[in-house]
Amino acid sequence: MKQKRLLLAGMIGLVALLGVGLALVSLLAREPETEPDTTIALTDYAPADITAIQYTREGETVELALVTETVETADASTGEAVTEEESRWVLADRPEETVDQTLVNSMTTALGTLTATRDLGENGSLAQFGLDEPSLTVQATANSTEHCYYFGDTNPVTGEVYLMVEGVTSLYTVRYTSLNVFQYSADDLVQVITADVQPESSLAE
């Protein structure tokens, strides 16, 4: 009789253990709940739609323009001449210089995907947020329309930057990276291309 009780108790324990195992497997298989996206889109155009950028920071205004040129190359297999169009960014007042395209592309990406973290509503006290004298003003031309953005102070607690969009009464906060991509002066954007210099022999033959 004692053995039957022990066997029954063991079977009950095994069933309980299996139940716990099944519950654990079900919990692990359940898809994690995703938090809702609370960001606020501030642009209605894509990075590829931008054809001109002008920004003013620390007293300097940088103007960039997207130019398209026809380039002739030779087909690798046939050797025949092939013409195609290539686009590149240039400084509007120094188009002969080569501009770092990666840096400018980071600007178009930031503008074309610009989102706010918070909408603070209408606020008349611009000086309180550094927007009476913006630290950065950016103007983008996309789809033949100009869009202007004013960046103010950085919130010391959150690290976010206050922003106003021309034509919109709301005050927003955006991530610092939205401002940081415009830290470059015109000279910073110019690529310095150096020619390879062969070392001179120290001994004359």
XYZ file of N, CA, C and O in Angstrom:
820
model
N 0.826 -1.201 0.000
C 0.000 0.000 0.000
C 0.867 1.261 0.000
O 0.568 2.260 -0.660
N 1.948 1.180 0.783
C 2.846 2.329 0.859
C 3.485 2.602 -0.488
O 3.658 3.747 -0.898
N 3.851 1.543 -1.214
C 4.476 1.717 -2.534
C 3.502 2.355 -3.507
O 3.878 3.181 -4.344
N 2.202 1.977 -3.421
C 1.192 2.560 -4.310
C 1.034 4.056 -4.047
O 0.891 4.859 -4.969
N 1.095 4.423 -2.765
C 0.980 5.837 -2.425
C 2.171 6.632 -2.958
O 2.021 7.746 -3.467
N 3.345 6.030 -2.806
C 4.550 6.699 -3.323
C 4.491 6.839 -4.835
O 4.883 7.866 -5.409
N 4.000 5.790 -5.527
C 3.891 5.829 -6.983
C 2.892 6.894 -7.411
O 3.125 7.663 -8.360
N 1.768 6.947 -6.688
C 0.743 7.945 -7.015
C 1.270 9.358 -6.795
O 1.039 10.263 -7.616
N 1.990 9.535 -5.703
C 2.551 10.855 -5.412
C 3.563 11.254 -6.481
O 3.642 12.406 -6.911
N 4.355 10.268 -6.947
C 5.337 10.552 -7.989
C 4.668 10.949 -9.288
O 5.128 11.851 -9.999
N 3.566 10.251 -9.617
C 2.847 10.573 -10.859
C 2.229 11.964 -10.785
O 2.255 12.732 -11.756
N 1.671 12.308 -9.614
C 1.100 13.648 -9.450
C 2.180 14.712 -9.594
O 1.986 15.756 -10.232
N 3.343 14.442 -9.008
C 4.450 15.403 -9.124
C 4.915 15.560 -10.558
O 5.239 16.658 -11.011
N 4.953 14.442 -11.315
C 5.381 14.487 -12.709
C 4.401 15.299 -13.550
O 4.803 16.111 -14.397
N 3.090 15.073 -13.302
C 2.076 15.835 -14.038
C 2.206 17.329 -13.742
O 2.108 18.170 -14.635
N 2.433 17.656 -12.465
C 2.593 19.068 -12.085
C 3.814 19.676 -12.767
O 3.796 20.808 -13.237
N 4.909 18.892 -12.828
C 6.135 19.368 -13.460
C 5.929 19.606 -14.955
O 6.396 20.597 -15.520
N 5.197 18.666 -15.585
C 4.900 18.835 -17.018
C 4.044 20.071 -17.249
O 4.226 20.797 -18.238
N 3.116 20.334 -16.351
C 2.269 21.516 -16.473
C 3.078 22.795 -16.393
O 2.879 23.740 -17.168
N 4.024 22.824 -15.462
C 4.897 23.994 -15.330
C 5.757 24.179 -16.580
O 5.959 25.285 -17.076
N 6.253 23.046 -17.116
C 7.071 23.106 -18.327
C 6.302 23.648 -19.514
O 6.796 24.471 -20.285
N 5.063 23.164 -19.681
C 4.231 23.649 -20.788
C 3.923 25.129 -20.646
O 3.909 25.885 -21.626
N 3.672 25.578 -19.424
C 3.392 27.003 -19.192
C 4.600 27.861 -19.525
O 4.487 28.947 -20.105
N 5.801 27.351 -19.171
C 7.035 28.085 -19.453
C 7.283 28.187 -20.949
O 7.650 29.246 -21.468
N 7.069 27.060 -21.669
C 7.254 27.059 -23.123
C 6.286 28.036 -23.780
O 6.633 28.778 -24.694
N 5.055 28.052 -23.311
C 4.051 28.953 -23.864
C 4.429 30.403 -23.617
O 4.253 31.268 -24.486
N 4.992 30.685 -22.437
C 5.403 32.042 -22.112
C 6.552 32.500 -22.976
O 6.593 33.635 -23.465
N 7.510 31.607 -23.217
C 8.667 31.963 -24.037
C 8.291 32.141 -25.497
O 8.890 32.942 -26.217
N 7.293 31.367 -25.943
C 6.885 31.442 -27.348
C 6.052 32.668 -27.641
O 5.921 33.080 -28.789
N 5.477 33.261 -26.603
C 4.624 34.433 -26.820
C 5.460 35.602 -27.319
O 6.537 35.885 -26.800
N 5.003 36.298 -28.337
C 5.738 37.428 -28.893
C 5.750 38.571 -27.889
O 4.737 38.874 -27.267
N 6.912 39.220 -27.717
C 6.981 40.332 -26.769
C 6.120 41.496 -27.247
O 6.030 41.769 -28.441
N 5.493 42.148 -26.292
C 4.669 43.290 -26.648
C 5.561 44.464 -27.022
O 6.510 44.796 -26.317
N 5.281 45.086 -28.145
C 6.070 46.226 -28.604
C 5.399 47.509 -28.154
O 4.175 47.649 -28.202
N 6.245 48.442 -27.704
C 5.717 49.728 -27.271
C 5.270 50.530 -28.483
O 5.910 50.488 -29.540
N 4.191 51.272 -28.390
C 3.717 52.068 -29.521
C 4.712 53.166 -29.884
O 5.398 53.716 -29.016
N 4.819 53.451 -31.175
C 5.717 54.491 -31.651
C 5.106 55.849 -31.332
O 4.057 56.211 -31.848
N 5.792 56.607 -30.461
C 5.261 57.895 -30.044
C 5.963 59.065 -30.717
O 5.712 60.215 -30.376
N 6.862 58.787 -31.657
C 7.549 59.871 -32.356
C 6.582 60.585 -33.297
O 5.608 60.012 -33.769
N 6.912 61.841 -33.584
C 6.047 62.688 -34.407
C 6.805 63.063 -35.675
O 7.856 63.707 -35.602
N 6.294 62.663 -36.824
C 6.947 62.984 -38.096
C 6.831 64.475 -38.368
O 5.754 65.061 -38.258
N 7.952 65.100 -38.724
C 7.964 66.540 -38.985
C 8.187 66.874 -40.457
O 8.181 68.049 -40.822
N 8.387 65.866 -41.282
C 8.601 66.111 -42.708
C 7.689 65.209 -43.527
O 7.335 64.113 -43.101
N 7.328 65.696 -44.699
C 6.487 64.909 -45.604
C 7.214 64.613 -46.912
O 6.613 64.420 -47.954
N 8.544 64.585 -46.833
C 9.355 64.287 -48.008
C 10.457 63.305 -47.621
O 10.756 63.116 -46.439
N 11.046 62.680 -48.623
C 12.104 61.697 -48.397
C 13.475 62.350 -48.599
O 13.581 63.400 -49.242
N 14.539 61.748 -48.050
C 15.883 62.302 -48.257
C 16.225 62.506 -49.732
O 16.888 63.489 -50.084
N 15.763 61.598 -50.592
C 16.082 61.696 -52.021
C 15.384 62.865 -52.704
O 15.754 63.241 -53.818
N 14.375 63.456 -52.045
C 13.642 64.582 -52.632
C 14.367 65.909 -52.446
O 13.999 66.915 -53.059
N 15.389 65.933 -51.605
C 16.082 67.181 -51.273
C 17.076 67.548 -52.373
O 17.903 66.731 -52.773
N 17.002 68.789 -52.850
C 17.900 69.246 -53.919
C 18.781 70.418 -53.490
O 19.702 70.791 -54.219
N 18.516 70.992 -52.332
C 19.339 72.096 -51.829
C 19.214 72.174 -50.315
O 18.152 71.897 -49.753
N 20.319 72.545 -49.661
C 20.349 72.703 -48.205
C 21.104 73.990 -47.884
O 22.159 74.271 -48.465
N 20.557 74.748 -46.976
C 21.255 75.929 -46.466
C 21.135 75.927 -44.951
O 20.036 75.774 -44.414
N 22.265 76.056 -44.268
C 22.200 76.110 -42.812
C 23.165 77.149 -42.267
O 24.221 77.414 -42.844
N 22.737 77.760 -41.160
C 23.530 78.809 -40.512
C 23.816 78.384 -39.089
O 22.899 78.056 -38.323
N 25.100 78.385 -38.755
C 25.519 77.983 -37.412
C 26.788 78.742 -37.046
O 27.718 78.828 -37.855
N 26.805 79.325 -35.864
C 27.957 80.076 -35.357
C 28.372 81.165 -36.347
O 29.563 81.388 -36.597
N 27.387 81.835 -36.930
C 27.656 82.974 -37.798
C 28.021 82.635 -39.230
O 28.185 83.538 -40.063
N 28.149 81.369 -39.556
C 28.503 80.970 -40.926
C 27.302 80.316 -41.609
O 26.615 79.485 -41.021
N 27.060 80.714 -42.850
C 26.001 80.105 -43.646
C 26.615 79.227 -44.724
O 27.489 79.681 -45.477
N 26.190 77.988 -44.766
C 26.695 77.024 -45.748
C 25.552 76.700 -46.707
O 24.455 76.350 -46.272
N 25.812 76.833 -47.998
C 24.803 76.531 -49.011
C 25.277 75.357 -49.865
O 26.379 75.387 -50.425
N 24.441 74.337 -49.949
C 24.756 73.137 -50.718
C 23.704 72.939 -51.806
O 22.517 73.167 -51.575
N 24.162 72.518 -52.967
C 23.241 72.275 -54.080
C 23.539 70.919 -54.692
O 24.703 70.484 -54.757
N 22.492 70.247 -55.124
C 22.639 68.948 -55.786
C 22.677 69.191 -57.290
O 21.732 69.723 -57.868
N 23.796 68.820 -57.917
C 23.939 69.019 -59.362
C 23.976 67.667 -60.055
O 24.479 66.685 -59.509
N 23.424 67.635 -61.250
C 23.404 66.407 -62.045
C 24.215 66.632 -63.305
O 24.019 67.617 -64.024
N 25.141 65.728 -63.562
C 26.029 65.848 -64.719
C 25.938 64.597 -65.581
O 25.652 63.501 -65.085
N 26.196 64.779 -66.866
C 26.246 63.649 -67.790
C 27.688 63.165 -67.886
O 28.590 63.928 -68.239
N 27.891 61.909 -67.579
C 29.240 61.338 -67.550
C 29.336 60.249 -68.609
O 28.420 59.432 -68.774
N 30.456 60.258 -69.334
C 30.666 59.253 -70.376
C 31.692 58.233 -69.893
O 32.794 58.584 -69.477
N 31.311 56.967 -69.949
C 32.211 55.889 -69.545
C 32.248 54.830 -70.644
O 31.429 54.844 -71.570
N 33.186 53.912 -70.525
C 33.310 52.833 -71.504
C 32.706 51.561 -70.936
O 32.957 51.195 -69.778
N 31.899 50.884 -71.725
C 31.304 49.622 -71.304
C 32.407 48.585 -71.103
O 33.277 48.401 -71.960
N 32.392 47.896 -69.962
C 33.456 46.961 -69.611
C 33.556 45.796 -70.585
O 34.655 45.274 -70.835
N 32.444 45.347 -71.144
C 32.462 44.171 -72.018
C 32.661 44.524 -73.489
O 33.385 43.833 -74.208
N 32.049 45.608 -73.936
C 32.126 45.956 -75.366
C 33.113 47.065 -75.672
O 33.563 47.210 -76.807
N 33.424 47.860 -74.648
C 34.332 48.981 -74.872
C 33.639 50.189 -75.484
O 34.285 51.221 -75.711
N 32.348 50.094 -75.739
C 31.613 51.202 -76.338
C 31.352 52.288 -75.294
O 31.219 52.020 -74.106
N 31.257 53.526 -75.796
C 31.006 54.664 -74.916
C 29.561 54.634 -74.418
O 28.632 54.412 -75.185
N 29.405 54.825 -73.109
C 28.083 54.834 -72.486
C 27.942 56.127 -71.695
O 28.838 56.509 -70.942
N 26.827 56.810 -71.880
C 26.585 58.040 -71.129
C 25.527 57.791 -70.055
O 24.543 57.087 -70.284
N 25.740 58.354 -68.881
C 24.779 58.232 -67.794
C 24.844 59.486 -66.938
O 25.833 60.233 -66.958
N 23.767 59.732 -66.194
C 23.708 60.911 -65.348
C 24.130 60.572 -63.921
O 23.736 59.546 -63.378
N 24.936 61.451 -63.361
C 25.394 61.287 -61.984
C 25.094 62.562 -61.208
O 25.283 63.668 -61.722
N 24.630 62.394 -59.969
C 24.324 63.545 -59.122
C 25.331 63.619 -57.982
O 25.758 62.595 -57.448
N 25.690 64.831 -57.604
C 26.616 65.027 -56.484
C 26.327 66.374 -55.836
O 25.797 67.288 -56.461
N 26.703 66.471 -54.570
C 26.511 67.704 -53.823
C 27.739 68.598 -53.954
O 28.872 68.111 -53.924
N 27.478 69.902 -54.103
C 28.568 70.881 -54.193
C 28.227 72.074 -53.315
O 27.062 72.308 -52.975
N 29.259 72.824 -52.944
C 29.040 74.109 -52.289
C 28.577 75.096 -53.353
O 29.196 75.215 -54.408
N 27.490 75.795 -53.084
C 26.902 76.673 -54.093
C 27.873 77.746 -54.561
O 27.881 78.110 -55.752
N 28.724 78.260 -53.660
C 29.657 79.322 -54.033
C 31.056 78.795 -54.348
O 31.940 79.571 -54.708
N 31.248 77.475 -54.240
C 32.561 76.872 -54.554
C 32.346 75.534 -55.266
O 32.806 74.498 -54.822
N 31.627 75.562 -56.394
C 31.245 74.294 -57.050
C 32.414 73.501 -57.617
O 32.272 72.306 -57.900
N 33.563 74.140 -57.771
C 34.713 73.443 -58.344
C 35.399 72.530 -57.327
O 36.206 71.662 -57.700
N 35.088 72.678 -56.048
C 35.725 71.871 -55.017
C 34.919 70.593 -54.759
O 33.702 70.554 -54.930
N 35.622 69.570 -54.332
C 34.981 68.275 -54.066
C 34.481 68.222 -52.636
O 35.229 68.443 -51.689
N 33.203 67.916 -52.487
C 32.560 67.873 -51.173
C 32.412 66.425 -50.719
O 32.140 65.529 -51.524
N 32.587 66.203 -49.435
C 32.411 64.872 -48.855
C 30.927 64.501 -48.934
O 30.098 65.023 -48.180
N 30.596 63.599 -49.843
C 29.201 63.243 -50.073
C 28.574 62.522 -48.882
O 27.373 62.654 -48.618
N 29.378 61.781 -48.130
C 28.853 61.050 -46.974
C 28.317 62.003 -45.915
O 27.260 61.768 -45.322
N 29.044 63.101 -45.674
C 28.603 64.070 -44.675
C 27.296 64.734 -45.096
O 26.394 64.933 -44.279
N 27.183 65.069 -46.376
C 25.952 65.712 -46.848
C 24.797 64.714 -46.835
O 23.657 65.068 -46.503
N 25.067 63.476 -47.186
C 24.006 62.458 -47.160
C 23.465 62.261 -45.743
O 22.276 61.945 -45.564
N 24.314 62.430 -44.733
C 23.838 62.321 -43.350
C 22.877 63.468 -43.030
O 21.929 63.306 -42.240
N 23.088 64.618 -43.661
C 22.177 65.751 -43.470
C 20.829 65.478 -44.141
O 19.770 65.732 -43.552
N 20.854 64.990 -45.377
C 19.590 64.719 -46.069
C 18.800 63.627 -45.352
O 17.571 63.698 -45.268
N 19.513 62.642 -44.803
C 18.834 61.583 -44.051
C 18.184 62.149 -42.794
O 17.031 61.819 -42.468
N 18.917 63.010 -42.072
C 18.375 63.605 -40.850
C 17.143 64.449 -41.148
O 16.155 64.407 -40.404
N 17.165 65.193 -42.254
C 16.030 66.045 -42.605
C 14.847 65.220 -43.110
O 13.701 65.450 -42.720
N 15.121 64.267 -43.969
C 14.045 63.472 -44.560
C 13.375 62.528 -43.595
O 12.281 62.019 -43.876
N 14.016 62.281 -42.450
C 13.436 61.388 -41.432
C 13.267 62.114 -40.099
O 13.209 61.469 -39.050
N 13.189 63.438 -40.148
C 13.132 64.230 -38.924
C 11.850 63.945 -38.142
O 10.740 64.056 -38.655
N 12.019 63.551 -36.883
C 10.870 63.274 -36.006
C 11.084 63.966 -34.671
O 12.219 64.168 -34.224
N 9.983 64.327 -34.041
C 10.025 64.942 -32.716
C 9.735 63.886 -31.655
O 8.980 62.942 -31.891
N 10.348 64.059 -30.499
C 10.079 63.157 -29.385
C 8.894 63.645 -28.552
O 8.209 62.849 -27.926
N 8.670 64.981 -28.564
C 7.543 65.540 -27.818
C 6.992 66.766 -28.544
O 7.737 67.504 -29.187
N 5.683 66.947 -28.439
C 5.014 68.149 -28.918
C 4.608 68.941 -27.688
O 3.724 68.536 -26.935
N 5.270 70.088 -27.465
C 5.023 70.888 -26.269
C 3.904 71.905 -26.473
O 3.616 72.689 -25.561
N 3.301 71.877 -27.650
C 2.206 72.793 -27.915
C 2.696 74.195 -28.223
O 3.896 74.456 -28.346
N 1.764 75.125 -28.324
C 2.109 76.509 -28.653
C 2.739 77.179 -27.441
O 2.259 77.060 -26.315
N 3.838 77.881 -27.676
C 4.535 78.551 -26.581
C 5.072 79.888 -27.072
O 5.825 79.946 -28.040
N 4.690 80.944 -26.401
C 5.084 82.284 -26.841
C 6.428 82.727 -26.313
O 7.006 83.698 -26.809
N 6.976 82.047 -25.295
C 8.244 82.455 -24.697
C 9.407 81.760 -25.392
O 9.981 80.796 -24.873
N 9.765 82.244 -26.581
C 10.818 81.588 -27.351
C 12.187 81.725 -26.687
O 13.026 80.822 -26.798
N 12.431 82.847 -25.997
C 13.727 83.060 -25.359
C 14.018 82.000 -24.316
O 15.175 81.633 -24.086
N 12.974 81.481 -23.686
C 13.140 80.457 -22.654
C 13.750 79.180 -23.222
O 14.403 78.415 -22.507
N 13.573 78.967 -24.521
C 14.064 77.748 -25.165
C 15.189 78.028 -26.169
O 15.563 77.159 -26.942
N 15.714 79.251 -26.132
C 16.825 79.598 -27.017
C 16.420 79.781 -28.461
O 17.267 79.756 -29.361
N 15.136 79.996 -28.706
C 14.654 80.105 -30.086
C 14.478 81.545 -30.544
O 14.111 81.788 -31.703
N 14.744 82.516 -29.640
C 14.759 83.909 -30.079
C 16.007 84.177 -30.910
O 16.014 85.016 -31.807
N 17.077 83.434 -30.610
C 18.312 83.460 -31.393
C 18.748 82.014 -31.602
O 19.573 81.488 -30.856
N 18.197 81.329 -32.584
C 18.471 79.890 -32.776
C 19.958 79.589 -32.913
O 20.714 80.348 -33.527
N 20.355 78.464 -32.332
C 21.748 78.028 -32.467
C 22.014 77.465 -33.860
O 23.156 77.427 -34.319
N 20.959 77.041 -34.520
C 21.081 76.482 -35.866
C 19.780 76.718 -36.623
O 18.693 76.479 -36.101
N 19.909 77.216 -37.853
C 18.763 77.366 -38.751
C 19.044 76.564 -40.006
O 20.114 76.696 -40.602
N 18.111 75.709 -40.384
C 18.295 74.850 -41.555
C 17.137 75.063 -42.527
O 15.967 75.065 -42.113
N 17.483 75.240 -43.783
C 16.469 75.362 -44.824
C 16.727 74.294 -45.879
O 17.828 74.199 -46.412
N 15.732 73.480 -46.142
C 15.858 72.411 -47.138
C 14.856 72.647 -48.254
O 13.700 72.997 -48.003
N 15.316 72.447 -49.479
C 14.424 72.517 -50.631
C 14.132 71.099 -51.088
O 15.044 70.351 -51.454
N 12.860 70.719 -51.014
C 12.446 69.369 -51.411
C 11.160 69.478 -52.219
O 10.221 70.159 -51.808
N 11.158 68.825 -53.365
C 9.990 68.874 -54.254
C 9.608 70.316 -54.571
O 8.432 70.685 -54.580
N 10.638 71.143 -54.794
C 10.471 72.558 -55.163
C 9.837 73.400 -54.057
O 9.371 74.520 -54.312
N 9.813 72.906 -52.827
C 9.254 73.637 -51.697
C 10.322 73.821 -50.628
O 11.082 72.894 -50.340
N 10.370 75.022 -50.051
C 11.354 75.293 -49.007
C 10.768 74.988 -47.624
O 9.637 75.353 -47.320
N 11.586 74.319 -46.809
C 11.184 73.947 -45.449
C 12.253 74.480 -44.494
O 13.445 74.225 -44.693
N 11.818 75.223 -43.471
C 12.788 75.854 -42.573
C 12.596 75.363 -41.136
O 11.464 75.234 -40.654
N 13.733 75.105 -40.460
C 13.722 74.566 -39.103
C 14.658 75.407 -38.223
O 15.766 75.757 -38.642
N 14.194 75.683 -37.004
C 14.962 76.483 -36.063
C 15.254 75.651 -34.821
O 14.335 75.185 -34.141
N 16.542 75.482 -34.525
C 16.978 74.696 -33.364
C 17.391 75.644 -32.238
O 18.160 76.591 -32.463
N 16.895 75.357 -31.029
C 17.214 76.205 -29.883
C 18.174 75.548 -28.918
O 19.128 74.873 -29.316
N 17.896 75.719 -27.615
C 18.771 75.181 -26.569
C 18.619 73.664 -26.444
O 17.639 73.078 -26.902
N 19.594 73.079 -25.766
C 19.547 71.654 -25.442
C 19.065 71.486 -24.012
O 19.577 72.146 -23.090
N 18.075 70.639 -23.806
C 17.570 70.379 -22.463
C 18.668 69.672 -21.656
O 19.123 68.596 -22.055
N 19.111 70.239 -20.532
C 20.228 69.637 -19.780
C 19.894 68.298 -19.142
O 20.794 67.539 -18.788
N 18.615 67.989 -18.984
C 18.207 66.738 -18.350
C 18.065 65.625 -19.378
O 18.621 64.529 -19.210
N 17.323 65.887 -20.450
C 17.043 64.846 -21.446
C 18.055 64.805 -22.581
O 18.155 63.802 -23.274
N 18.791 65.921 -22.790
C 19.734 65.975 -23.906
C 19.058 66.247 -25.234
O 19.711 66.226 -26.287
N 17.748 66.516 -25.213
C 17.006 66.804 -26.433
C 17.087 68.296 -26.756
O 17.358 69.127 -25.885
N 16.838 68.623 -28.012
C 16.951 69.996 -28.491
C 15.560 70.533 -28.824
O 14.728 69.826 -29.392
N 15.319 71.790 -28.471
C 14.043 72.424 -28.793
C 14.044 72.860 -30.258
O 15.055 73.358 -30.765
N 12.918 72.670 -30.916
C 12.838 72.925 -32.351
C 11.496 73.553 -32.710
O 10.455 73.191 -32.160
N 11.562 74.485 -33.667
C 10.344 75.032 -34.252
C 10.425 74.889 -35.760
O 11.497 75.014 -36.358
N 9.286 74.604 -36.372
C 9.175 74.458 -37.818
C 8.450 75.691 -38.350
O 7.404 76.081 -37.804
N 9.006 76.299 -39.369
C 8.371 77.497 -39.927
C 6.957 77.180 -40.403
O 6.732 76.195 -41.100
N 6.013 78.015 -39.982
C 4.630 77.813 -40.370
C 3.828 76.970 -39.406
O 2.633 76.767 -39.598
N 4.500 76.455 -38.359
C 3.830 75.609 -37.349
C 3.970 76.291 -35.990
O 5.055 76.735 -35.622
N 2.889 76.373 -35.238
C 2.929 77.075 -33.952
C 3.469 76.226 -32.812
O 3.878 76.750 -31.783
N 3.484 74.920 -32.968
C 3.932 74.041 -31.886
C 5.439 74.124 -31.673
O 6.219 74.389 -32.605
N 5.835 73.884 -30.432
C 7.233 73.742 -30.058
C 7.519 72.264 -29.865
O 6.745 71.561 -29.217
N 8.631 71.777 -30.430
C 8.952 70.357 -30.363
C 10.294 70.139 -29.673
O 11.108 71.063 -29.530
N 10.524 68.897 -29.286
C 11.865 68.470 -28.895
C 12.304 67.362 -29.846
O 11.494 66.523 -30.240
N 13.585 67.399 -30.227
C 14.142 66.384 -31.127
C 15.443 65.877 -30.529
O 16.035 66.503 -29.659
N 15.878 64.728 -31.007
C 17.137 64.165 -30.522
C 18.319 65.021 -31.000
O 18.281 65.613 -32.079
N 19.389 65.033 -30.209
C 20.547 65.870 -30.508
C 21.186 65.509 -31.850
O 21.769 66.363 -32.516
N 21.067 64.243 -32.266
C 21.671 63.829 -33.534
C 21.085 64.597 -34.715
O 21.744 64.750 -35.735
N 19.853 65.084 -34.586
C 19.241 65.853 -35.661
C 19.987 67.154 -35.894
O 20.012 67.686 -37.008
N 20.595 67.691 -34.852
C 21.368 68.931 -34.949
C 22.835 68.668 -35.233
O 23.493 69.423 -35.950
N 23.351 67.596 -34.692
C 24.787 67.326 -34.737
C 25.327 67.134 -36.148
O 26.498 67.404 -36.414
N 24.493 66.678 -37.086
C 24.983 66.440 -38.448
C 25.277 67.738 -39.183
O 25.896 67.719 -40.257
N 24.859 68.882 -38.602
C 25.107 70.174 -39.243
C 26.219 70.944 -38.536
O 26.251 72.173 -38.557
N 27.137 70.230 -37.917
C 28.222 70.861 -37.168
C 29.375 71.317 -38.062
O 30.307 71.968 -37.600
N 29.320 71.012 -39.356
C 30.474 71.228 -40.226
C 30.446 72.591 -40.906
O 29.410 73.039 -41.397
N 31.617 73.224 -40.953
C 31.775 74.448 -41.735
C 31.953 74.065 -43.197
O 32.108 72.883 -43.534
N 31.960 75.059 -44.071
C 32.162 74.782 -45.493
C 33.517 74.120 -45.720
O 33.633 73.174 -46.513
N 34.537 74.603 -45.014
C 35.875 74.016 -45.174
C 35.909 72.572 -44.683
O 36.636 71.738 -45.234
N 35.138 72.263 -43.646
C 35.092 70.891 -43.129
C 34.520 69.926 -44.162
O 34.865 68.737 -44.177
N 33.613 70.422 -45.009
C 32.943 69.566 -45.985
C 33.807 69.269 -47.205
O 33.544 68.312 -47.933
N 34.814 70.095 -47.444
C 35.663 69.917 -48.617
C 36.639 68.779 -48.383
O 37.347 68.742 -47.374
N 36.681 67.858 -49.320
C 37.616 66.738 -49.226
C 39.015 67.197 -49.616
O 39.195 67.859 -50.644
N 39.972 66.854 -48.774
C 41.362 67.176 -49.070
C 41.980 65.977 -49.769
O 42.117 64.901 -49.195
N 42.304 66.157 -51.040
C 42.882 65.066 -51.835
C 44.368 65.309 -51.985
O 44.803 66.312 -52.548
N 45.151 64.399 -51.456
C 46.605 64.536 -51.526
C 47.168 63.515 -52.493
O 46.737 62.365 -52.532
N 48.131 63.953 -53.279
C 48.769 63.054 -54.247
C 49.796 62.190 -53.535
O 50.416 62.598 -52.550
N 49.967 60.978 -54.041
C 50.988 60.097 -53.478
C 52.369 60.639 -53.827
O 52.656 60.912 -54.996
N 53.199 60.795 -52.816
C 54.547 61.314 -53.036
C 55.539 60.193 -52.805
O 55.557 59.576 -51.743
N 56.346 59.945 -53.815
C 57.360 58.904 -53.692
C 58.527 59.411 -52.836
O 59.015 60.524 -53.056
N 58.961 58.642 -51.847
C 60.081 59.092 -51.013
C 61.371 59.198 -51.815
O 61.652 58.333 -52.664
N 62.088 60.265 -51.577
C 63.338 60.464 -52.292
C 64.442 59.627 -51.631
O 64.470 59.471 -50.417
N 65.321 59.142 -52.478
C 66.432 58.351 -51.942
C 67.412 59.254 -51.222
O 67.708 60.373 -51.670
N 67.864 58.824 -50.089
C 68.789 59.648 -49.288
C 70.211 59.571 -49.821
O 71.063 60.375 -49.467
N 70.488 58.600 -50.688
C 71.836 58.448 -51.237
C 71.789 58.639 -52.730
O 70.960 58.048 -53.420
N 72.637 59.490 -53.227
C 72.704 59.684 -54.673
C 73.652 58.644 -55.246
O 74.702 58.376 -54.698
N 73.207 58.061 -56.350
C 74.079 57.044 -56.957
C 75.069 57.709 -57.884
O 74.736 58.673 -58.554
